[in-house]
């Protein structure tokens, strides 16, 4: 039985979308956790991955990353007290169509060896339509093993709480995005270390400048907007909290008023 529909947590979608919008230059990559049944895949967890190659039209999932993700699925299962498995992978298509490339279809086919319901998700962003409007598209797919062609799967984005059994298991896409920042920095540090070996003094100065510029770009284009977004969200949450407290006080006053009338009636 093939996968007929995918239920994707709105919180997870928000994390993946913001991750995709962080860079217009290269594709970004992650893995997805949840559960599968006969013809359905449910997604309530995700982890972003460090990229071994940073290119505009290519990403690769390493075997070690898959193995680490299995451990993360186990940890997530314990954390939220709900069996969670690795159910798919995700990557972005900046400035290109959402449809999977031949490389994506091959990668997906090999990942389907992990399970017949393993799915791929792609978010395309930064591309413009004929009326010059920027469009964001999402596609879920598998690869048909006979024809090697893409089979697209309908995706429904639903509230996170509808997918998890424990109300305490609140997923916060900020955790995911914080990991994204750490991985972006780790990727730059790795490239800097690689570039240092066997180079001249002048080369080292140049590489240090490139590294500084890259870190400044992460601060400017990724960390700062995220910090500002969190500040704005906190302001909105504070406002909402004060509204709820005012409503609460008003309800308490009405209850006291009613109780007072009842006591008067008894007297
Ligand atoms: Zn792709």
PDB file of C-alpha atoms and ligand atoms in Angstrom:
ATOM      1  CA  UNK A   1       0.000   0.000   0.000  1.00  0.00           C
ATOM      2  CA  UNK A   2       1.479   3.369  -1.011  1.00  0.00           C
ATOM      3  CA  UNK A   3       1.402   6.550   1.068  1.00  0.00           C
ATOM      4  CA  UNK A   4      -1.809   8.426   0.258  1.00  0.00           C
ATOM      5  CA  UNK A   5      -1.539  11.397   2.579  1.00  0.00           C
ATOM      6  CA  UNK A   6       0.814  13.199   4.929  1.00  0.00           C
ATOM      7  CA  UNK A   7      -0.192  15.064   8.092  1.00  0.00           C
ATOM      8  CA  UNK A   8       2.436  17.699   8.892  1.00  0.00           C
ATOM      9  CA  UNK A   9       2.557  19.609  12.195  1.00  0.00           C
ATOM     10  CA  UNK A  10       2.099  23.359  11.665  1.00  0.00           C
ATOM     11  CA  UNK A  11       4.948  23.996  14.155  1.00  0.00           C
ATOM     12  CA  UNK A  12       7.295  21.738  12.192  1.00  0.00           C
ATOM     13  CA  UNK A  13       6.264  23.413   8.942  1.00  0.00           C
ATOM     14  CA  UNK A  14       7.049  26.836  10.440  1.00  0.00           C
ATOM     15  CA  UNK A  15      10.539  25.659  11.457  1.00  0.00           C
ATOM     16  CA  UNK A  16      11.258  24.144   8.023  1.00  0.00           C
ATOM     17  CA  UNK A  17       9.976  27.235   6.235  1.00  0.00           C
ATOM     18  CA  UNK A  18      12.102  29.674   8.260  1.00  0.00           C
ATOM     19  CA  UNK A  19      15.095  27.349   7.792  1.00  0.00           C
ATOM     20  CA  UNK A  20      14.517  27.390   4.004  1.00  0.00           C
ATOM     21  CA  UNK A  21      14.334  31.186   3.967  1.00  0.00           C
ATOM     22  CA  UNK A  22      17.672  31.607   5.772  1.00  0.00           C
ATOM     23  CA  UNK A  23      19.758  31.186   2.640  1.00  0.00           C
ATOM     24  CA  UNK A  24      19.078  31.968  -0.981  1.00  0.00           C
ATOM     25  CA  UNK A  25      22.510  30.684  -2.014  1.00  0.00           C
ATOM     26  CA  UNK A  26      22.405  26.994  -1.094  1.00  0.00           C
ATOM     27  CA  UNK A  27      19.938  24.226  -0.308  1.00  0.00           C
ATOM     28  CA  UNK A  28      19.326  23.360   3.354  1.00  0.00           C
ATOM     29  CA  UNK A  29      18.626  19.903   4.709  1.00  0.00           C
ATOM     30  CA  UNK A  30      16.823  18.092   7.533  1.00  0.00           C
ATOM     31  CA  UNK A  31      15.227  14.830   8.652  1.00  0.00           C
ATOM     32  CA  UNK A  32      11.651  14.235   9.824  1.00  0.00           C
ATOM     33  CA  UNK A  33      10.225  12.207  12.710  1.00  0.00           C
ATOM     34  CA  UNK A  34       6.751  10.873  13.360  1.00  0.00           C
ATOM     35  CA  UNK A  35       4.849   7.691  12.629  1.00  0.00           C
ATOM     36  CA  UNK A  36       3.440   5.750   9.709  1.00  0.00           C
ATOM     37  CA  UNK A  37       0.369   3.616   9.247  1.00  0.00           C
ATOM     38  CA  UNK A  38      -0.820   1.665   6.239  1.00  0.00           C
ATOM     39  CA  UNK A  39      -1.261   4.638   3.898  1.00  0.00           C
ATOM     40  CA  UNK A  40      -0.503   7.688   6.052  1.00  0.00           C
ATOM     41  CA  UNK A  41       2.597   9.460   7.385  1.00  0.00           C
ATOM     42  CA  UNK A  42       2.348  11.801  10.399  1.00  0.00           C
ATOM     43  CA  UNK A  43       5.184  14.260  11.102  1.00  0.00           C
ATOM     44  CA  UNK A  44       5.699  15.891  14.520  1.00  0.00           C
ATOM     45  CA  UNK A  45       9.491  16.204  14.821  1.00  0.00           C
ATOM     46  CA  UNK A  46      12.498  17.360  12.804  1.00  0.00           C
ATOM     47  CA  UNK A  47      16.238  17.816  12.990  1.00  0.00           C
ATOM     48  CA  UNK A  48      18.379  19.950  10.707  1.00  0.00           C
ATOM     49  CA  UNK A  49      21.603  18.565   9.292  1.00  0.00           C
ATOM     50  CA  UNK A  50      25.048  19.965   8.657  1.00  0.00           C
ATOM     51  CA  UNK A  51      25.739  19.925   4.927  1.00  0.00           C
ATOM     52  CA  UNK A  52      28.778  18.157   3.529  1.00  0.00           C
ATOM     53  CA  UNK A  53      28.400  20.128   0.310  1.00  0.00           C
ATOM     54  CA  UNK A  54      26.912  23.611   0.022  1.00  0.00           C
ATOM     55  CA  UNK A  55      25.464  23.964  -3.437  1.00  0.00           C
ATOM     56  CA  UNK A  56      22.495  25.663  -4.996  1.00  0.00           C
ATOM     57  CA  UNK A  57      20.974  22.513  -6.466  1.00  0.00           C
ATOM     58  CA  UNK A  58      22.262  19.589  -4.434  1.00  0.00           C
ATOM     59  CA  UNK A  59      22.275  18.148  -0.907  1.00  0.00           C
ATOM     60  CA  UNK A  60      23.269  14.733   0.399  1.00  0.00           C
ATOM     61  CA  UNK A  61      22.274  12.778   3.497  1.00  0.00           C
ATOM     62  CA  UNK A  62      25.215  10.842   4.955  1.00  0.00           C
ATOM     63  CA  UNK A  63      24.835   7.365   6.473  1.00  0.00           C
ATOM     64  CA  UNK A  64      26.223   8.621   9.795  1.00  0.00           C
ATOM     65  CA  UNK A  65      23.517  11.320   9.873  1.00  0.00           C
ATOM     66  CA  UNK A  66      20.833   8.669   9.335  1.00  0.00           C
ATOM     67  CA  UNK A  67      22.284   6.580  12.122  1.00  0.00           C
ATOM     68  CA  UNK A  68      22.396   9.602  14.492  1.00  0.00           C
ATOM     69  CA  UNK A  69      18.806  10.429  13.518  1.00  0.00           C
ATOM     70  CA  UNK A  70      17.690   6.941  14.632  1.00  0.00           C
ATOM     71  CA  UNK A  71      19.141   7.753  18.081  1.00  0.00           C
ATOM     72  CA  UNK A  72      17.352  11.114  18.043  1.00  0.00           C
ATOM     73  CA  UNK A  73      14.059   9.385  17.198  1.00  0.00           C
ATOM     74  CA  UNK A  74      14.583   7.154  20.231  1.00  0.00           C
ATOM     75  CA  UNK A  75      15.300  10.189  22.443  1.00  0.00           C
ATOM     76  CA  UNK A  76      12.224  12.011  21.085  1.00  0.00           C
ATOM     77  CA  UNK A  77      10.058   8.942  21.791  1.00  0.00           C
ATOM     78  CA  UNK A  78      11.119   9.017  25.438  1.00  0.00           C
ATOM     79  CA  UNK A  79      10.841  12.795  25.723  1.00  0.00           C
ATOM     80  CA  UNK A  80       7.239  12.959  24.510  1.00  0.00           C
ATOM     81  CA  UNK A  81       6.254   9.437  25.582  1.00  0.00           C
ATOM     82  CA  UNK A  82       5.117   8.579  22.059  1.00  0.00           C
ATOM     83  CA  UNK A  83       6.844   6.200  19.656  1.00  0.00           C
ATOM     84  CA  UNK A  84       8.590   8.319  17.029  1.00  0.00           C
ATOM     85  CA  UNK A  85      10.537   7.005  14.053  1.00  0.00           C
ATOM     86  CA  UNK A  86      12.495   8.492  11.181  1.00  0.00           C
ATOM     87  CA  UNK A  87       9.846   8.993   8.481  1.00  0.00           C
ATOM     88  CA  UNK A  88      11.392  11.274   5.878  1.00  0.00           C
ATOM     89  CA  UNK A  89      13.866  13.913   4.774  1.00  0.00           C
ATOM     90  CA  UNK A  90      13.478  17.547   3.826  1.00  0.00           C
ATOM     91  CA  UNK A  91      15.448  20.007   1.717  1.00  0.00           C
ATOM     92  CA  UNK A  92      14.955  23.423   0.170  1.00  0.00           C
ATOM     93  CA  UNK A  93      15.023  24.538  -3.459  1.00  0.00           C
ATOM     94  CA  UNK A  94      16.038  28.208  -3.444  1.00  0.00           C
ATOM     95  CA  UNK A  95      15.289  29.948  -6.746  1.00  0.00           C
ATOM     96  CA  UNK A  96      14.282  26.749  -8.533  1.00  0.00           C
ATOM     97  CA  UNK A  97      11.085  24.777  -9.093  1.00  0.00           C
ATOM     98  CA  UNK A  98       9.741  22.645  -6.240  1.00  0.00           C
ATOM     99  CA  UNK A  99       9.846  19.415  -8.271  1.00  0.00           C
ATOM    100  CA  UNK A 100      12.499  16.840  -7.300  1.00  0.00           C
ATOM    101  CA  UNK A 101      15.592  16.669  -9.517  1.00  0.00           C
ATOM    102  CA  UNK A 102      16.993  13.394 -10.884  1.00  0.00           C
ATOM    103  CA  UNK A 103      19.493  13.431  -8.011  1.00  0.00           C
ATOM    104  CA  UNK A 104      16.619  13.915  -5.513  1.00  0.00           C
ATOM    105  CA  UNK A 105      14.707  10.997  -7.057  1.00  0.00           C
ATOM    106  CA  UNK A 106      17.770   8.738  -6.775  1.00  0.00           C
ATOM    107  CA  UNK A 107      18.399   9.851  -3.168  1.00  0.00           C
ATOM    108  CA  UNK A 108      14.738   9.254  -2.314  1.00  0.00           C
ATOM    109  CA  UNK A 109      14.775   5.780  -3.887  1.00  0.00           C
ATOM    110  CA  UNK A 110      17.818   4.772  -1.853  1.00  0.00           C
ATOM    111  CA  UNK A 111      16.237   6.200   1.337  1.00  0.00           C
ATOM    112  CA  UNK A 112      13.094   4.146   0.683  1.00  0.00           C
ATOM    113  CA  UNK A 113      15.238   1.135   1.613  1.00  0.00           C
ATOM    114  CA  UNK A 114      14.766   2.390   5.214  1.00  0.00           C
ATOM    115  CA  UNK A 115      11.053   1.689   4.829  1.00  0.00           C
ATOM    116  CA  UNK A 116       8.413   1.677   2.076  1.00  0.00           C
ATOM    117  CA  UNK A 117       6.701   4.741   3.604  1.00  0.00           C
ATOM    118  CA  UNK A 118       9.826   6.928   3.842  1.00  0.00           C
ATOM    119  CA  UNK A 119       8.948  10.252   2.171  1.00  0.00           C
ATOM    120  CA  UNK A 120      10.732  13.345   0.849  1.00  0.00           C
ATOM    121  CA  UNK A 121       9.622  16.965   1.394  1.00  0.00           C
ATOM    122  CA  UNK A 122      10.819  19.943  -0.645  1.00  0.00           C
ATOM    123  CA  UNK A 123      10.136  23.640  -0.025  1.00  0.00           C
ATOM    124  CA  UNK A 124      10.908  25.965  -2.919  1.00  0.00           C
ATOM    125  CA  UNK A 125      11.365  29.646  -2.144  1.00  0.00           C
ATOM    126  CA  UNK A 126      12.734  32.921  -3.549  1.00  0.00           C
ATOM    127  CA  UNK A 127      11.424  32.052  -7.043  1.00  0.00           C
ATOM    128  CA  UNK A 128       8.961  34.373  -8.773  1.00  0.00           C
ATOM    129  CA  UNK A 129       5.967  33.602 -10.973  1.00  0.00           C
ATOM    130  CA  UNK A 130       5.050  35.312 -14.266  1.00  0.00           C
ATOM    131  CA  UNK A 131       3.510  38.269 -12.363  1.00  0.00           C
ATOM    132  CA  UNK A 132       6.808  38.716 -10.449  1.00  0.00           C
ATOM    133  CA  UNK A 133       5.305  37.554  -7.144  1.00  0.00           C
ATOM    134  CA  UNK A 134       7.558  35.521  -4.862  1.00  0.00           C
ATOM    135  CA  UNK A 135       6.078  32.058  -4.341  1.00  0.00           C
ATOM    136  CA  UNK A 136       6.641  29.405  -1.706  1.00  0.00           C
ATOM    137  CA  UNK A 137       5.737  25.843  -2.685  1.00  0.00           C
ATOM    138  CA  UNK A 138       5.785  22.579  -0.781  1.00  0.00           C
ATOM    139  CA  UNK A 139       5.821  19.097  -2.284  1.00  0.00           C
ATOM    140  CA  UNK A 140       5.938  15.629  -0.734  1.00  0.00           C
ATOM    141  CA  UNK A 141       7.029  12.729  -2.886  1.00  0.00           C
ATOM    142  CA  UNK A 142       8.294   9.197  -3.225  1.00  0.00           C
ATOM    143  CA  UNK A 143      10.123   7.606  -6.148  1.00  0.00           C
ATOM    144  CA  UNK A 144       8.396   4.859  -8.104  1.00  0.00           C
ATOM    145  CA  UNK A 145      10.925   2.014  -8.113  1.00  0.00           C
ATOM    146  CA  UNK A 146       9.777   0.765 -11.539  1.00  0.00           C
ATOM    147  CA  UNK A 147       9.691   4.029 -13.500  1.00  0.00           C
ATOM    148  CA  UNK A 148      12.075   6.077 -11.276  1.00  0.00           C
ATOM    149  CA  UNK A 149       9.539   8.914 -11.545  1.00  0.00           C
ATOM    150  CA  UNK A 150       8.175  11.082  -8.730  1.00  0.00           C
ATOM    151  CA  UNK A 151       4.878  10.180  -7.085  1.00  0.00           C
ATOM    152  CA  UNK A 152       3.549  13.279  -5.336  1.00  0.00           C
ATOM    153  CA  UNK A 153       1.620  12.881  -2.072  1.00  0.00           C
ATOM    154  CA  UNK A 154      -1.002  15.336  -0.701  1.00  0.00           C
ATOM    155  CA  UNK A 155       0.090  17.157   2.482  1.00  0.00           C
ATOM    156  CA  UNK A 156      -2.252  18.546   5.173  1.00  0.00           C
ATOM    157  CA  UNK A 157      -0.745  21.014   7.652  1.00  0.00           C
ATOM    158  CA  UNK A 158      -2.535  20.585  10.977  1.00  0.00           C
ATOM    159  CA  UNK A 159      -2.055  21.857  14.577  1.00  0.00           C
ATOM    160  CA  UNK A 160       0.834  20.170  16.388  1.00  0.00           C
ATOM    161  CA  UNK A 161      -1.444  19.246  19.314  1.00  0.00           C
ATOM    162  CA  UNK A 162      -3.553  17.078  16.972  1.00  0.00           C
ATOM    163  CA  UNK A 163      -0.561  14.838  16.269  1.00  0.00           C
ATOM    164  CA  UNK A 164       0.875  14.226  19.722  1.00  0.00           C
ATOM    165  CA  UNK A 165      -0.850  12.285  22.464  1.00  0.00           C
ATOM    166  CA  UNK A 166       0.632  14.147  25.427  1.00  0.00           C
ATOM    167  CA  UNK A 167      -0.465  17.783  25.838  1.00  0.00           C
ATOM    168  CA  UNK A 168       2.858  18.512  27.595  1.00  0.00           C
ATOM    169  CA  UNK A 169       4.886  17.570  24.519  1.00  0.00           C
ATOM    170  CA  UNK A 170       4.889  21.066  23.073  1.00  0.00           C
ATOM    171  CA  UNK A 171       7.268  21.261  20.129  1.00  0.00           C
ATOM    172  CA  UNK A 172       8.965  24.587  19.817  1.00  0.00           C
ATOM    173  CA  UNK A 173      10.242  25.481  16.368  1.00  0.00           C
ATOM    174  CA  UNK A 174      12.641  27.903  18.101  1.00  0.00           C
ATOM    175  CA  UNK A 175      14.632  24.886  19.351  1.00  0.00           C
ATOM    176  CA  UNK A 176      14.931  23.703  15.761  1.00  0.00           C
ATOM    177  CA  UNK A 177      15.962  27.165  14.564  1.00  0.00           C
ATOM    178  CA  UNK A 178      18.514  27.484  17.358  1.00  0.00           C
ATOM    179  CA  UNK A 179      20.088  24.235  16.123  1.00  0.00           C
ATOM    180  CA  UNK A 180      20.076  25.735  12.615  1.00  0.00           C
ATOM    181  CA  UNK A 181      22.186  28.671  13.881  1.00  0.00           C
ATOM    182  CA  UNK A 182      24.627  26.312  15.594  1.00  0.00           C
ATOM    183  CA  UNK A 183      24.961  24.182  12.457  1.00  0.00           C
ATOM    184  CA  UNK A 184      25.513  27.227  10.225  1.00  0.00           C
ATOM    185  CA  UNK A 185      28.372  28.302  12.498  1.00  0.00           C
ATOM    186  CA  UNK A 186      29.773  24.745  12.697  1.00  0.00           C
ATOM    187  CA  UNK A 187      29.776  24.502   8.872  1.00  0.00           C
ATOM    188  CA  UNK A 188      31.779  27.739   8.600  1.00  0.00           C
ATOM    189  CA  UNK A 189      34.214  26.621  11.334  1.00  0.00           C
ATOM    190  CA  UNK A 190      34.724  23.282   9.559  1.00  0.00           C
ATOM    191  CA  UNK A 191      35.436  24.969   6.210  1.00  0.00           C
ATOM    192  CA  UNK A 192      37.827  27.421   7.906  1.00  0.00           C
ATOM    193  CA  UNK A 193      39.769  24.584   9.587  1.00  0.00           C
ATOM    194  CA  UNK A 194      39.967  22.678   6.282  1.00  0.00           C
ATOM    195  CA  UNK A 195      41.249  25.783   4.482  1.00  0.00           C
ATOM    196  CA  UNK A 196      43.949  26.438   7.110  1.00  0.00           C
ATOM    197  CA  UNK A 197      45.956  23.278   6.485  1.00  0.00           C
ATOM    198  CA  UNK A 198      48.924  23.665   4.147  1.00  0.00           C
ATOM    199  CA  UNK A 199      48.429  27.323   3.337  1.00  0.00           C
ATOM    200  CA  UNK A 200      50.811  30.283   3.513  1.00  0.00           C
ATOM    201  CA  UNK A 201      50.665  33.054   6.145  1.00  0.00           C
ATOM    202  CA  UNK A 202      49.002  35.330   3.625  1.00  0.00           C
ATOM    203  CA  UNK A 203      46.546  32.565   2.761  1.00  0.00           C
ATOM    204  CA  UNK A 204      45.716  32.158   6.453  1.00  0.00           C
ATOM    205  CA  UNK A 205      45.007  35.890   6.784  1.00  0.00           C
ATOM    206  CA  UNK A 206      42.760  35.700   3.729  1.00  0.00           C
ATOM    207  CA  UNK A 207      40.923  32.623   5.075  1.00  0.00           C
ATOM    208  CA  UNK A 208      40.453  34.312   8.453  1.00  0.00           C
ATOM    209  CA  UNK A 209      38.893  37.310   6.674  1.00  0.00           C
ATOM    210  CA  UNK A 210      36.534  35.055   4.703  1.00  0.00           C
ATOM    211  CA  UNK A 211      35.562  33.252   7.929  1.00  0.00           C
ATOM    212  CA  UNK A 212      34.885  36.558   9.726  1.00  0.00           C
ATOM    213  CA  UNK A 213      32.743  37.724   6.815  1.00  0.00           C
ATOM    214  CA  UNK A 214      30.772  34.450   6.816  1.00  0.00           C
ATOM    215  CA  UNK A 215      30.093  34.667  10.566  1.00  0.00           C
ATOM    216  CA  UNK A 216      29.028  38.306  10.170  1.00  0.00           C
ATOM    217  CA  UNK A 217      26.586  37.193   7.442  1.00  0.00           C
ATOM    218  CA  UNK A 218      25.089  34.550   9.773  1.00  0.00           C
ATOM    219  CA  UNK A 219      24.641  37.238  12.438  1.00  0.00           C
ATOM    220  CA  UNK A 220      23.099  39.702  10.022  1.00  0.00           C
ATOM    221  CA  UNK A 221      20.903  37.425   7.900  1.00  0.00           C
ATOM    222  CA  UNK A 222      19.943  34.691  10.323  1.00  0.00           C
ATOM    223  CA  UNK A 223      20.554  35.308  14.024  1.00  0.00           C
ATOM    224  CA  UNK A 224      19.525  38.985  14.143  1.00  0.00           C
ATOM    225  CA  UNK A 225      16.180  38.497  12.296  1.00  0.00           C
ATOM    226  CA  UNK A 226      15.425  35.512  14.535  1.00  0.00           C
ATOM    227  CA  UNK A 227      16.237  37.547  17.665  1.00  0.00           C
ATOM    228  CA  UNK A 228      13.992  40.391  16.469  1.00  0.00           C
ATOM    229  CA  UNK A 229      11.200  37.920  15.666  1.00  0.00           C
ATOM    230  CA  UNK A 230      11.437  36.425  19.175  1.00  0.00           C
ATOM    231  CA  UNK A 231      11.328  39.937  20.701  1.00  0.00           C
ATOM    232  CA  UNK A 232       8.187  40.749  18.686  1.00  0.00           C
ATOM    233  CA  UNK A 233       6.561  37.450  19.616  1.00  0.00           C
ATOM    234  CA  UNK A 234       7.315  38.096  23.301  1.00  0.00           C
ATOM    235  CA  UNK A 235       5.637  41.532  23.048  1.00  0.00           C
ATOM    236  CA  UNK A 236       2.543  39.949  21.468  1.00  0.00           C
ATOM    237  CA  UNK A 237       2.504  37.191  24.115  1.00  0.00           C
ATOM    238  CA  UNK A 238       2.802  39.786  26.933  1.00  0.00           C
ATOM    239  CA  UNK A 239      -0.109  41.757  25.455  1.00  0.00           C
ATOM    240  CA  UNK A 240      -2.209  38.599  25.136  1.00  0.00           C
ATOM    241  CA  UNK A 241      -1.326  37.635  28.730  1.00  0.00           C
ATOM    242  CA  UNK A 242      -2.467  41.014  30.071  1.00  0.00           C
ATOM    243  CA  UNK A 243      -5.748  40.671  28.096  1.00  0.00           C
ATOM    244  CA  UNK A 244      -6.345  37.194  29.560  1.00  0.00           C
ATOM    245  CA  UNK A 245      -5.552  38.465  33.079  1.00  0.00           C
ATOM    246  CA  UNK A 246      -8.054  41.327  32.612  1.00  0.00           C
ATOM    247  CA  UNK A 247     -10.730  38.870  31.349  1.00  0.00           C
ATOM    248  CA  UNK A 248      -9.952  36.604  34.295  1.00  0.00           C
ATOM    249  CA  UNK A 249     -10.332  39.469  36.798  1.00  0.00           C
ATOM    250  CA  UNK A 250     -13.639  40.510  35.194  1.00  0.00           C
ATOM    251  CA  UNK A 251     -15.002  36.929  35.381  1.00  0.00           C
ATOM    252  CA  UNK A 252     -13.912  36.650  39.040  1.00  0.00           C
ATOM    253  CA  UNK A 253     -15.697  39.950  39.796  1.00  0.00           C
ATOM    254  CA  UNK A 254     -18.923  38.678  38.142  1.00  0.00           C
ATOM    255  CA  UNK A 255     -18.755  35.402  40.105  1.00  0.00           C
ATOM    256  CA  UNK A 256     -18.323  37.337  43.377  1.00  0.00           C
ATOM    257  CA  UNK A 257     -21.266  39.576  42.412  1.00  0.00           C
ATOM    258  CA  UNK A 258     -23.498  36.532  41.701  1.00  0.00           C
ATOM    259  CA  UNK A 259     -22.452  34.823  44.938  1.00  0.00           C
ATOM    260  CA  UNK A 260     -23.261  38.044  46.819  1.00  0.00           C
ATOM    261  CA  UNK A 261     -26.778  38.153  45.300  1.00  0.00           C
ATOM    262  CA  UNK A 262     -27.388  34.483  46.216  1.00  0.00           C
ATOM    263  CA  UNK A 263     -26.379  35.152  49.837  1.00  0.00           C
ATOM    264  CA  UNK A 264     -28.735  38.162  49.961  1.00  0.00           C
ATOM    265  CA  UNK A 265     -31.589  35.974  48.619  1.00  0.00           C
ATOM    266  CA  UNK A 266     -30.961  33.346  51.361  1.00  0.00           C
ATOM    267  CA  UNK A 267     -30.990  36.062  54.050  1.00  0.00           C
TER     268      UNK A 267
HETATM  269 ZN1  LIG B   1      16.470  18.927  -4.648  1.00  0.00          ZN
END
